[in-house]
Amino acid sequence: MSICQIVPPYILQAMARCEDPVLVAHAQRSLLHGDQVRAGRPASTVASHPRPAHAAPGGTAAPDRTIGDAQGKQTTPGTTVRTEGAQPTGDAAVDEAYDGLGDTWTFYSSVFQRSSVDGQGLPLLATVHYGANYDNAFWNGEQMVFGDGDGVVFGRFTHSVDVIGHELTHGVTQYTAGLSYQDQSGALNESVSDVFGSLVKQFRLGQSAADADWLIGADLLEPSVKGRALRDMLHPGTAYDDPRLGKDPQPADMAGYVTTTDDNGGVHINSGIPNRAFALAATTLGGNAWQTCGPVWYAVLTGDQIRADCDFATFARLTVTAAGASGVDPAVAPAVQQAWETVGVLAATGTTKPPADVHPKRSRRRHRRRSGASTPTGATTTSTITVTRSGGFAGLTTQATVRLADLSDDDTNAWQALLASPRLEQLADERNLPDAYIYTVRADDVDVTVSEPHLPPDIHGLFERTLRSD
Ligand SMILES: [Zn+2]
């Protein structure tokens, strides 16, 4: 007995069985491929890199790109297929990744005089053809990783340049503000990636704020999907409404703020609120967004005032302050202030009424360890287990609740052994990776969340088989 779903988290409990088991099997089979991220596993020292200067002392004047091909395995960096200066390969994913890295590098260099993601000319590495029918792209702390999509709902994740800009900006955030990938600071981390991902696209196309579509991932969705993109920054919550994806769950203001334990606290959902603030301010001001609000957001992200646990209200105030700095067009600060008021993060000017729910209750810790689940012999009393996969670039959730007795004997035994061991607890201590899938395992007094790239193949396979068991 199981419940199997691919739906937005906010209607997770309301949905019944998935409509298209073939599609689900496709998407989940993609996660079964053997090798886990090992070569690309982020070094524990990455997060503690000193904050670099804004500009690029010692940086390079051109990008240094390498594209690897995982050839359908879940491994990084894969076989090198294109390096800096080499001719196009004819493989669309390879060449889109190469071009998108170049566009993003050029954007940061031209607009902010920033040399690569670390400000010091860091070589850019991307792996494409990751996994089979893999519906995701993520930043693993050191490089970008792109799947080809399932070909039914999602196409290849290199197709939208804003997605490439989004992933690289996770690198910029890692080396600057270091926003914690959880709850409001995590939603800000996501929003900043959407903001600069969209600006990369606008800069490449020479689009004004009025001409921009403000969509994220418009080219990822296959034609049969009822939707324009994965996210709409100007109109959060309206990007798609499809039987397989559900309805875009992003709120447009704080009244719709979603408190959830999925997706690292709904980081891909609540990012709609700061996304809209940026898009509103930029479209109010007109002109090129990378010359109006873009520099304000960049100054905050790379400045010394922001902390890793920054919440929406603090970020908003920092942007208003940065917009009021000397040398900034005096029209910018009022537009930024007004935008944050419209989305309910800042109180309306001249009132004392606090904005709605600026400090929502933080969701609980991302993992809580069991106690006393096992007997002295190592056997457990667990009979039913719920596995949830959430997060990912699209912020979609899949869940299965199964009786262990309904699984194969091998998997039943594997679960019993896993729940009686400290392995899940150890894996839960690994840090979150932007846009990586996360798995939550709940059973009796077990409630553990782990990140996909950290999982050994045996555990990953067990999770995926359980998710698609019927
Ligand atoms: Zn992201």
mmCIF file of C-alpha atoms in Angstrom, residues 65-72 75-83 91 93-94 97-98 101 124-130 143-146 158:
data_model
loop_
_atom_site.group_PDB
_atom_site.id
_atom_site.type_symbol
_atom_site.label_atom_id
_atom_site.label_comp_id
_atom_site.label_asym_id
_atom_site.label_seq_id
_atom_site.Cartn_x
_atom_site.Cartn_y
_atom_site.Cartn_z
ATOM 1 C CA ARG A 65 35.164 26.748 -18.908
ATOM 2 C CA THR A 66 35.173 22.962 -18.861
ATOM 3 C CA ILE A 67 32.166 20.837 -19.744
ATOM 4 C CA GLY A 68 32.022 17.220 -18.610
ATOM 5 C CA ASP A 69 29.695 14.494 -19.860
ATOM 6 C CA ALA A 70 28.366 12.053 -17.243
ATOM 7 C CA GLN A 71 26.994 9.873 -20.058
ATOM 8 C CA GLY A 72 23.822 9.052 -18.180
ATOM 9 C CA THR A 75 28.745 11.007 -11.492
ATOM 10 C CA THR A 76 30.830 14.171 -11.714
ATOM 11 C CA PRO A 77 32.740 15.643 -13.388
ATOM 12 C CA GLY A 78 32.423 13.010 -16.155
ATOM 13 C CA THR A 79 34.429 12.862 -19.364
ATOM 14 C CA THR A 80 35.739 16.226 -20.514
ATOM 15 C CA VAL A 81 34.069 17.055 -23.831
ATOM 16 C CA ARG A 82 34.694 20.778 -24.300
ATOM 17 C CA THR A 83 37.252 23.158 -22.852
ATOM 18 C CA ASP A 91 25.730 18.226 -28.572
ATOM 19 C CA ALA A 93 23.470 20.205 -23.780
ATOM 20 C CA VAL A 94 27.248 20.588 -23.974
ATOM 21 C CA ALA A 97 26.156 24.765 -20.922
ATOM 22 C CA TYR A 98 29.321 26.231 -22.435
ATOM 23 C CA LEU A 101 28.536 29.699 -18.472
ATOM 24 C CA LEU A 124 33.829 27.086 -14.279
ATOM 25 C CA LEU A 125 32.921 23.432 -14.478
ATOM 26 C CA ALA A 126 29.612 21.934 -15.548
ATOM 27 C CA THR A 127 28.569 18.321 -15.964
ATOM 28 C CA VAL A 128 25.791 17.549 -18.440
ATOM 29 C CA HIS A 129 23.859 14.344 -19.268
ATOM 30 C CA TYR A 130 23.834 13.630 -15.528
ATOM 31 C CA GLN A 143 30.342 22.943 -9.946
ATOM 32 C CA MET A 144 27.056 22.864 -11.830
ATOM 33 C CA VAL A 145 25.242 19.638 -12.638
ATOM 34 C CA PHE A 146 22.533 19.335 -15.322
ATOM 35 C CA THR A 158 20.646 23.614 -19.934
#
